[in-house]
Amino acid sequence: MPPASLIWGEAENTMCGLVKRYGYQEIRTPVLEPSQLFNRSVGESTDIVEKEMYAFEDQGGQHLAMRPEGTASTVRALLNQNILNGAPEQRLWYLGPMFRRERAQKGRYRQFYQLGVEAFGFMGPDIEVEQILLARDFWRALGLEKVIRLEVNTLGDKEARARHREALVAYFKEHHGELDEDSVRRLDRNPLRILDSKNPAMQDMIEAAPKLIDYLDDACQTHFDTFLAHLDALGISYRVNKRLVRGLDYYTRTVFEWTTESLGAQGTVCAGGHYDGLVESWGGPKVPGCGFALGIDRLVLLLEEVAKHEPKSPVDVYWVLQDERAQQRAWEWSSKLRAACPGVTSIVDCGLGKFKQQFKRADRSGATLALILGEEEYEQNKVSCKDLREGTPQETLGFEELLGLIKQRFEGSLT
Ligand code: HAM
């Protein structure tokens, strides 16, 4: 609802403008997908698939799910259209609702909105750097740079993960008595997920568990070091968090999260990483992917509560009119005004009636200027301009003069 929707719109426009300037193109995927797409991509034993997905059987017996995220759908769409064989390098973005049956609380909703980017065809750490810069530019553009910080980690490749998994299973078996029910179930199927547990009783034991970063081979280590060296050279501060494992199974090598301390428990605003094997696992070519998704609900909370962001007034000028003849002229002039000054919003009064009533409506709309077409103005082909917010004297002008004044007055919004 307005006025919150104004902040949503401003944030989305700023961010979509930026992704486009980084050369990413929009993709729109359906809300409903085969459940299997997420079961296999996100991972059977993840919280998302095990507990949170809205999955159901439709009247035709098909198993469908409301998308809990956008990466798997993007890969499916590219493979359906056979795009990656001809053009393995792709930079794509999406914005839309995602669905997870989580326990709702501030910053955590069952329908939430993500802006995501996914790039394909780049194996090296440079694409990761590009996407970190892109996110950093979001925070800068929205005035949130000081409250969001970056955490990074590497999950290595298949071999490193296999070695780490073996060590983890051995370690957790040693500490079997300390594992909760969920973790015991995960021990054989997906021990890495145990590291994700929020159970306070297990935190010390988890803290001391073997870290993947200690099982990397030279190639993965060099990849991660190069990534960090680029961040250093660009002056981007970060923290290496060896416990950062992410809640989805498809990641390999670098993963990252942008977090804030200003939102309580739901502090992750944006998260992602490299996923080298997902395309291939669905029968596609050997094309790596790398991306992130940003939670718009959380971002808007930060804008409202921390940055105290005030949305721009939704209305700039409001036409106050003597009669239907004046209204007719106002409709024509207002259209010309919108075309000449694309960032300016203009409302022509509907309902007419006494000037007093129209001025009330003008004031309630939030408009800065009232443009008045009374008897005299109409006859002289002019308009009177009254500032509703400051006490400056009223001026009477011709239409061309009015355009000049409005351009000058609303200079910042003429885009
Ligand atoms: P994710 O970490 O599951 O990753 O979600 C990304 C972001 O979505 C979170 O950091 C958070 O801001 C927001 N989010 C997640 N769940 C909720 C919720 N219930 N309510 C509000 N906001 C939420 C992914 O979804 C991956 N697909 C990201 C990615 C893209 N990795 C590679 N490419």
PDB file of C-alpha atoms in Angstrom, residues 144-365:
ATOM      1  CA  LEU A 144      22.900   1.754   3.069  1.00  0.00           C
ATOM      2  CA  GLU A 145      26.636   1.232   2.599  1.00  0.00           C
ATOM      3  CA  LYS A 146      27.391   1.743   6.292  1.00  0.00           C
ATOM      4  CA  VAL A 147      24.896  -0.807   7.649  1.00  0.00           C
ATOM      5  CA  ILE A 148      25.519  -3.767   5.337  1.00  0.00           C
ATOM      6  CA  ARG A 149      28.689  -5.828   5.432  1.00  0.00           C
ATOM      7  CA  LEU A 150      30.078  -8.669   3.402  1.00  0.00           C
ATOM      8  CA  GLU A 151      30.884 -12.200   4.556  1.00  0.00           C
ATOM      9  CA  VAL A 152      32.582 -14.652   2.213  1.00  0.00           C
ATOM     10  CA  ASN A 153      33.661 -18.270   2.222  1.00  0.00           C
ATOM     11  CA  THR A 154      34.603 -21.000  -0.212  1.00  0.00           C
ATOM     12  CA  LEU A 155      32.932 -24.391  -0.434  1.00  0.00           C
ATOM     13  CA  GLY A 156      35.601 -25.874  -2.719  1.00  0.00           C
ATOM     14  CA  ASP A 157      34.961 -28.314  -5.543  1.00  0.00           C
ATOM     15  CA  LYS A 158      33.497 -31.829  -5.545  1.00  0.00           C
ATOM     16  CA  GLU A 159      36.709 -33.512  -4.372  1.00  0.00           C
ATOM     17  CA  ALA A 160      37.367 -31.064  -1.551  1.00  0.00           C
ATOM     18  CA  ARG A 161      33.777 -31.451  -0.433  1.00  0.00           C
ATOM     19  CA  ALA A 162      34.061 -35.238  -0.440  1.00  0.00           C
ATOM     20  CA  ARG A 163      37.177 -35.076   1.768  1.00  0.00           C
ATOM     21  CA  HIS A 164      35.515 -32.562   4.070  1.00  0.00           C
ATOM     22  CA  ARG A 165      32.318 -34.614   4.238  1.00  0.00           C
ATOM     23  CA  GLU A 166      34.238 -37.677   5.357  1.00  0.00           C
ATOM     24  CA  ALA A 167      35.942 -35.707   8.127  1.00  0.00           C
ATOM     25  CA  LEU A 168      32.624 -34.134   9.171  1.00  0.00           C
ATOM     26  CA  VAL A 169      30.789 -37.443   9.407  1.00  0.00           C
ATOM     27  CA  ALA A 170      33.621 -38.873  11.516  1.00  0.00           C
ATOM     28  CA  TYR A 171      33.528 -35.798  13.775  1.00  0.00           C
ATOM     29  CA  PHE A 172      29.733 -35.802  14.207  1.00  0.00           C
ATOM     30  CA  LYS A 173      29.748 -39.531  14.931  1.00  0.00           C
ATOM     31  CA  GLU A 174      32.226 -38.835  17.714  1.00  0.00           C
ATOM     32  CA  HIS A 175      29.747 -36.245  19.062  1.00  0.00           C
ATOM     33  CA  HIS A 176      26.620 -38.283  18.347  1.00  0.00           C
ATOM     34  CA  GLY A 177      25.209 -37.709  21.833  1.00  0.00           C
ATOM     35  CA  GLU A 178      25.118 -33.942  21.286  1.00  0.00           C
ATOM     36  CA  LEU A 179      23.203 -34.042  17.979  1.00  0.00           C
ATOM     37  CA  ASP A 180      19.512 -33.130  17.880  1.00  0.00           C
ATOM     38  CA  GLU A 181      16.909 -35.177  16.003  1.00  0.00           C
ATOM     39  CA  ASP A 182      17.168 -33.194  12.745  1.00  0.00           C
ATOM     40  CA  SER A 183      20.942 -33.500  12.761  1.00  0.00           C
ATOM     41  CA  VAL A 184      20.939 -37.248  13.361  1.00  0.00           C
ATOM     42  CA  ARG A 185      18.702 -37.615  10.320  1.00  0.00           C
ATOM     43  CA  ARG A 186      21.044 -35.444   8.273  1.00  0.00           C
ATOM     44  CA  LEU A 187      24.217 -37.192   9.363  1.00  0.00           C
ATOM     45  CA  ASP A 188      24.204 -39.662   6.492  1.00  0.00           C
ATOM     46  CA  ARG A 189      22.197 -37.777   3.912  1.00  0.00           C
ATOM     47  CA  ASN A 190      23.719 -34.316   4.132  1.00  0.00           C
ATOM     48  CA  PRO A 191      26.097 -33.670   7.039  1.00  0.00           C
ATOM     49  CA  LEU A 192      26.998 -30.199   5.714  1.00  0.00           C
ATOM     50  CA  ARG A 193      23.473 -29.034   6.612  1.00  0.00           C
ATOM     51  CA  ILE A 194      24.149 -29.763  10.289  1.00  0.00           C
ATOM     52  CA  LEU A 195      26.503 -26.769  10.187  1.00  0.00           C
ATOM     53  CA  ASP A 196      23.441 -24.641   9.363  1.00  0.00           C
ATOM     54  CA  SER A 197      21.673 -25.610  12.596  1.00  0.00           C
ATOM     55  CA  LYS A 198      20.493 -22.731  14.757  1.00  0.00           C
ATOM     56  CA  ASN A 199      20.119 -24.988  17.830  1.00  0.00           C
ATOM     57  CA  PRO A 200      21.956 -23.092  20.614  1.00  0.00           C
ATOM     58  CA  ALA A 201      22.880 -26.323  22.410  1.00  0.00           C
ATOM     59  CA  MET A 202      24.929 -27.447  19.395  1.00  0.00           C
ATOM     60  CA  GLN A 203      26.771 -24.229  18.596  1.00  0.00           C
ATOM     61  CA  ASP A 204      30.047 -24.960  20.434  1.00  0.00           C
ATOM     62  CA  MET A 205      30.257 -28.419  18.952  1.00  0.00           C
ATOM     63  CA  ILE A 206      29.553 -27.047  15.456  1.00  0.00           C
ATOM     64  CA  GLU A 207      32.096 -24.277  15.925  1.00  0.00           C
ATOM     65  CA  ALA A 208      34.830 -26.868  16.489  1.00  0.00           C
ATOM     66  CA  ALA A 209      33.834 -29.076  13.518  1.00  0.00           C
ATOM     67  CA  PRO A 210      36.259 -29.512  10.585  1.00  0.00           C
ATOM     68  CA  LYS A 211      36.159 -26.514   8.213  1.00  0.00           C
ATOM     69  CA  LEU A 212      35.973 -27.006   4.482  1.00  0.00           C
ATOM     70  CA  ILE A 213      38.532 -24.294   3.913  1.00  0.00           C
ATOM     71  CA  ASP A 214      41.153 -26.645   5.425  1.00  0.00           C
ATOM     72  CA  TYR A 215      40.435 -29.337   2.792  1.00  0.00           C
ATOM     73  CA  LEU A 216      40.847 -27.261  -0.382  1.00  0.00           C
ATOM     74  CA  ASP A 217      43.203 -28.248  -3.181  1.00  0.00           C
ATOM     75  CA  ASP A 218      45.572 -25.721  -4.769  1.00  0.00           C
ATOM     76  CA  ALA A 219      43.215 -24.708  -7.593  1.00  0.00           C
ATOM     77  CA  CYS A 220      40.344 -23.875  -5.213  1.00  0.00           C
ATOM     78  CA  GLN A 221      42.660 -22.099  -2.805  1.00  0.00           C
ATOM     79  CA  THR A 222      44.106 -19.965  -5.610  1.00  0.00           C
ATOM     80  CA  HIS A 223      40.596 -19.171  -6.874  1.00  0.00           C
ATOM     81  CA  PHE A 224      39.537 -17.943  -3.442  1.00  0.00           C
ATOM     82  CA  ASP A 225      42.795 -16.035  -2.837  1.00  0.00           C
ATOM     83  CA  THR A 226      42.449 -14.263  -6.185  1.00  0.00           C
ATOM     84  CA  PHE A 227      38.861 -13.305  -5.338  1.00  0.00           C
ATOM     85  CA  LEU A 228      39.967 -11.841  -1.998  1.00  0.00           C
ATOM     86  CA  ALA A 229      42.925 -10.034  -3.599  1.00  0.00           C
ATOM     87  CA  HIS A 230      40.546  -8.286  -6.033  1.00  0.00           C
ATOM     88  CA  LEU A 231      38.302  -7.215  -3.141  1.00  0.00           C
ATOM     89  CA  ASP A 232      41.332  -5.842  -1.304  1.00  0.00           C
ATOM     90  CA  ALA A 233      42.502  -3.950  -4.378  1.00  0.00           C
ATOM     91  CA  LEU A 234      39.016  -2.456  -4.816  1.00  0.00           C
ATOM     92  CA  GLY A 235      38.880  -1.411  -1.171  1.00  0.00           C
ATOM     93  CA  ILE A 236      35.840  -3.584  -0.424  1.00  0.00           C
ATOM     94  CA  SER A 237      35.892  -4.772   3.161  1.00  0.00           C
ATOM     95  CA  TYR A 238      34.763  -8.278   4.035  1.00  0.00           C
ATOM     96  CA  ARG A 239      35.049 -10.979   6.652  1.00  0.00           C
ATOM     97  CA  VAL A 240      35.977 -14.571   5.820  1.00  0.00           C
ATOM     98  CA  ASN A 241      33.391 -16.648   7.700  1.00  0.00           C
ATOM     99  CA  LYS A 242      34.471 -20.277   7.598  1.00  0.00           C
ATOM    100  CA  ARG A 243      31.058 -21.376   8.842  1.00  0.00           C
ATOM    101  CA  LEU A 244      29.161 -19.825   5.972  1.00  0.00           C
ATOM    102  CA  VAL A 245      27.667 -22.824   4.142  1.00  0.00           C
ATOM    103  CA  ARG A 246      24.410 -21.444   2.652  1.00  0.00           C
ATOM    104  CA  GLY A 247      21.092 -23.298   2.865  1.00  0.00           C
ATOM    105  CA  LEU A 248      21.028 -24.609  -0.709  1.00  0.00           C
ATOM    106  CA  ASP A 249      23.048 -27.526  -2.071  1.00  0.00           C
ATOM    107  CA  TYR A 250      24.106 -26.306  -5.519  1.00  0.00           C
ATOM    108  CA  TYR A 251      27.001 -24.027  -4.535  1.00  0.00           C
ATOM    109  CA  THR A 252      30.669 -24.689  -5.274  1.00  0.00           C
ATOM    110  CA  ARG A 253      33.705 -22.510  -4.559  1.00  0.00           C
ATOM    111  CA  THR A 254      32.946 -18.928  -3.507  1.00  0.00           C
ATOM    112  CA  VAL A 255      29.790 -18.101  -1.532  1.00  0.00           C
ATOM    113  CA  PHE A 256      28.890 -14.768   0.028  1.00  0.00           C
ATOM    114  CA  GLU A 257      26.271 -13.039   2.154  1.00  0.00           C
ATOM    115  CA  TRP A 258      25.606  -9.359   2.746  1.00  0.00           C
ATOM    116  CA  THR A 259      24.294  -8.969   6.282  1.00  0.00           C
ATOM    117  CA  THR A 260      23.149  -6.260   8.649  1.00  0.00           C
ATOM    118  CA  GLU A 261      22.877  -6.046  12.404  1.00  0.00           C
ATOM    119  CA  SER A 262      19.962  -3.643  12.129  1.00  0.00           C
ATOM    120  CA  LEU A 263      17.189  -6.192  11.470  1.00  0.00           C
ATOM    121  CA  GLY A 264      17.499  -8.594  14.380  1.00  0.00           C
ATOM    122  CA  ALA A 265      17.490 -12.286  13.513  1.00  0.00           C
ATOM    123  CA  GLN A 266      16.721 -11.827   9.800  1.00  0.00           C
ATOM    124  CA  GLY A 267      19.953 -10.030   8.990  1.00  0.00           C
ATOM    125  CA  THR A 268      20.859 -11.525   5.605  1.00  0.00           C
ATOM    126  CA  VAL A 269      19.847  -9.067   2.947  1.00  0.00           C
ATOM    127  CA  CYS A 270      21.516 -10.605  -0.069  1.00  0.00           C
ATOM    128  CA  ALA A 271      23.260 -13.926  -0.698  1.00  0.00           C
ATOM    129  CA  GLY A 272      24.718 -16.103  -3.424  1.00  0.00           C
ATOM    130  CA  GLY A 273      27.776 -17.658  -4.967  1.00  0.00           C
ATOM    131  CA  HIS A 274      29.186 -19.856  -7.720  1.00  0.00           C
ATOM    132  CA  TYR A 275      27.409 -23.053  -8.758  1.00  0.00           C
ATOM    133  CA  ASP A 276      29.518 -24.969 -11.255  1.00  0.00           C
ATOM    134  CA  GLY A 277      27.580 -28.210 -11.637  1.00  0.00           C
ATOM    135  CA  LEU A 278      23.885 -27.257 -11.696  1.00  0.00           C
ATOM    136  CA  VAL A 279      23.487 -26.848 -15.486  1.00  0.00           C
ATOM    137  CA  GLU A 280      25.279 -30.106 -16.175  1.00  0.00           C
ATOM    138  CA  SER A 281      23.260 -31.968 -13.540  1.00  0.00           C
ATOM    139  CA  TRP A 282      20.129 -31.202 -15.592  1.00  0.00           C
ATOM    140  CA  GLY A 283      21.696 -32.645 -18.777  1.00  0.00           C
ATOM    141  CA  GLY A 284      23.032 -29.315 -20.053  1.00  0.00           C
ATOM    142  CA  PRO A 285      26.539 -28.405 -21.224  1.00  0.00           C
ATOM    143  CA  LYS A 286      29.401 -27.936 -18.779  1.00  0.00           C
ATOM    144  CA  VAL A 287      28.589 -24.285 -18.090  1.00  0.00           C
ATOM    145  CA  PRO A 288      29.154 -22.794 -14.628  1.00  0.00           C
ATOM    146  CA  GLY A 289      26.779 -20.285 -13.041  1.00  0.00           C
ATOM    147  CA  CYS A 290      27.221 -17.545 -10.467  1.00  0.00           C
ATOM    148  CA  GLY A 291      24.584 -15.338  -8.904  1.00  0.00           C
ATOM    149  CA  PHE A 292      22.887 -13.851  -5.907  1.00  0.00           C
ATOM    150  CA  ALA A 293      19.423 -12.895  -4.702  1.00  0.00           C
ATOM    151  CA  LEU A 294      18.506  -9.902  -2.635  1.00  0.00           C
ATOM    152  CA  GLY A 295      15.499  -9.904  -0.291  1.00  0.00           C
ATOM    153  CA  ILE A 296      13.564  -6.774  -1.171  1.00  0.00           C
ATOM    154  CA  ASP A 297      11.314  -6.971   1.927  1.00  0.00           C
ATOM    155  CA  ARG A 298      14.382  -6.752   4.161  1.00  0.00           C
ATOM    156  CA  LEU A 299      15.957  -4.033   2.081  1.00  0.00           C
ATOM    157  CA  VAL A 300      12.805  -1.910   2.371  1.00  0.00           C
ATOM    158  CA  LEU A 301      12.771  -2.431   6.163  1.00  0.00           C
ATOM    159  CA  LEU A 302      16.317  -1.062   6.251  1.00  0.00           C
ATOM    160  CA  LEU A 303      15.358   1.914   4.105  1.00  0.00           C
ATOM    161  CA  GLU A 304      12.390   2.707   6.348  1.00  0.00           C
ATOM    162  CA  GLU A 305      13.870   2.019   9.765  1.00  0.00           C
ATOM    163  CA  VAL A 306      17.573   2.710   9.447  1.00  0.00           C
ATOM    164  CA  ALA A 307      18.002   5.132   6.552  1.00  0.00           C
ATOM    165  CA  LYS A 308      14.654   6.832   7.506  1.00  0.00           C
ATOM    166  CA  HIS A 309      14.051   7.086   3.795  1.00  0.00           C
ATOM    167  CA  GLU A 310      11.199   9.420   2.854  1.00  0.00           C
ATOM    168  CA  PRO A 311       9.705   8.637  -0.547  1.00  0.00           C
ATOM    169  CA  LYS A 312       9.457  11.423  -3.076  1.00  0.00           C
ATOM    170  CA  SER A 313       5.969  12.985  -3.118  1.00  0.00           C
ATOM    171  CA  PRO A 314       3.806  11.027  -5.573  1.00  0.00           C
ATOM    172  CA  VAL A 315       2.334  14.233  -7.043  1.00  0.00           C
ATOM    173  CA  ASP A 316       4.103  17.408  -8.209  1.00  0.00           C
ATOM    174  CA  VAL A 317       1.399  19.596  -9.716  1.00  0.00           C
ATOM    175  CA  TYR A 318      -2.391  19.684  -9.310  1.00  0.00           C
ATOM    176  CA  TRP A 319      -4.724  21.546 -11.659  1.00  0.00           C
ATOM    177  CA  VAL A 320      -7.519  23.547  -9.988  1.00  0.00           C
ATOM    178  CA  LEU A 321     -10.272  24.511 -12.430  1.00  0.00           C
ATOM    179  CA  GLN A 322     -13.108  26.990 -12.858  1.00  0.00           C
ATOM    180  CA  ASP A 323     -15.356  24.772 -14.998  1.00  0.00           C
ATOM    181  CA  GLU A 324     -15.474  22.038 -17.633  1.00  0.00           C
ATOM    182  CA  ARG A 325     -13.969  24.298 -20.330  1.00  0.00           C
ATOM    183  CA  ALA A 326     -10.956  24.880 -18.116  1.00  0.00           C
ATOM    184  CA  GLN A 327     -10.784  21.167 -17.316  1.00  0.00           C
ATOM    185  CA  GLN A 328     -10.711  20.396 -21.068  1.00  0.00           C
ATOM    186  CA  ARG A 329      -7.736  22.740 -21.524  1.00  0.00           C
ATOM    187  CA  ALA A 330      -6.018  21.342 -18.411  1.00  0.00           C
ATOM    188  CA  TRP A 331      -6.255  17.801 -19.806  1.00  0.00           C
ATOM    189  CA  GLU A 332      -4.529  18.968 -23.015  1.00  0.00           C
ATOM    190  CA  TRP A 333      -1.837  21.028 -21.264  1.00  0.00           C
ATOM    191  CA  SER A 334      -1.244  18.381 -18.645  1.00  0.00           C
ATOM    192  CA  SER A 335      -0.542  15.753 -21.349  1.00  0.00           C
ATOM    193  CA  LYS A 336       1.916  18.127 -23.011  1.00  0.00           C
ATOM    194  CA  LEU A 337       3.532  18.831 -19.652  1.00  0.00           C
ATOM    195  CA  ARG A 338       3.971  15.095 -18.897  1.00  0.00           C
ATOM    196  CA  ALA A 339       5.573  14.584 -22.330  1.00  0.00           C
ATOM    197  CA  ALA A 340       7.935  17.573 -21.938  1.00  0.00           C
ATOM    198  CA  CYS A 341       8.907  16.801 -18.314  1.00  0.00           C
ATOM    199  CA  PRO A 342       8.882  12.975 -17.987  1.00  0.00           C
ATOM    200  CA  GLY A 343       9.718  12.907 -14.276  1.00  0.00           C
ATOM    201  CA  VAL A 344       6.877  15.251 -13.272  1.00  0.00           C
ATOM    202  CA  THR A 345       3.518  13.941 -12.069  1.00  0.00           C
ATOM    203  CA  SER A 346       0.416  15.958 -12.774  1.00  0.00           C
ATOM    204  CA  ILE A 347      -3.182  15.469 -11.619  1.00  0.00           C
ATOM    205  CA  VAL A 348      -6.108  17.259 -13.251  1.00  0.00           C
ATOM    206  CA  ASP A 349      -8.896  17.721 -10.700  1.00  0.00           C
ATOM    207  CA  CYS A 350     -11.895  15.433 -11.116  1.00  0.00           C
ATOM    208  CA  GLY A 351     -15.236  16.388  -9.631  1.00  0.00           C
ATOM    209  CA  LEU A 352     -14.627  20.161  -9.887  1.00  0.00           C
ATOM    210  CA  GLY A 353     -16.881  22.220  -7.576  1.00  0.00           C
ATOM    211  CA  LYS A 354     -15.739  25.107  -5.353  1.00  0.00           C
ATOM    212  CA  PHE A 355     -12.072  26.225  -5.502  1.00  0.00           C
ATOM    213  CA  LYS A 356     -11.867  25.610  -1.764  1.00  0.00           C
ATOM    214  CA  GLN A 357     -12.758  21.933  -2.193  1.00  0.00           C
ATOM    215  CA  GLN A 358     -10.315  21.553  -5.073  1.00  0.00           C
ATOM    216  CA  PHE A 359      -7.507  23.139  -3.060  1.00  0.00           C
ATOM    217  CA  LYS A 360      -8.252  20.676  -0.255  1.00  0.00           C
ATOM    218  CA  ARG A 361      -7.884  17.787  -2.684  1.00  0.00           C
ATOM    219  CA  ALA A 362      -4.696  19.348  -4.073  1.00  0.00           C
ATOM    220  CA  ASP A 363      -3.253  19.593  -0.580  1.00  0.00           C
ATOM    221  CA  ARG A 364      -4.195  16.016   0.327  1.00  0.00           C
ATOM    222  CA  SER A 365      -2.563  14.713  -2.879  1.00  0.00           C
TER     223      SER A 365
END
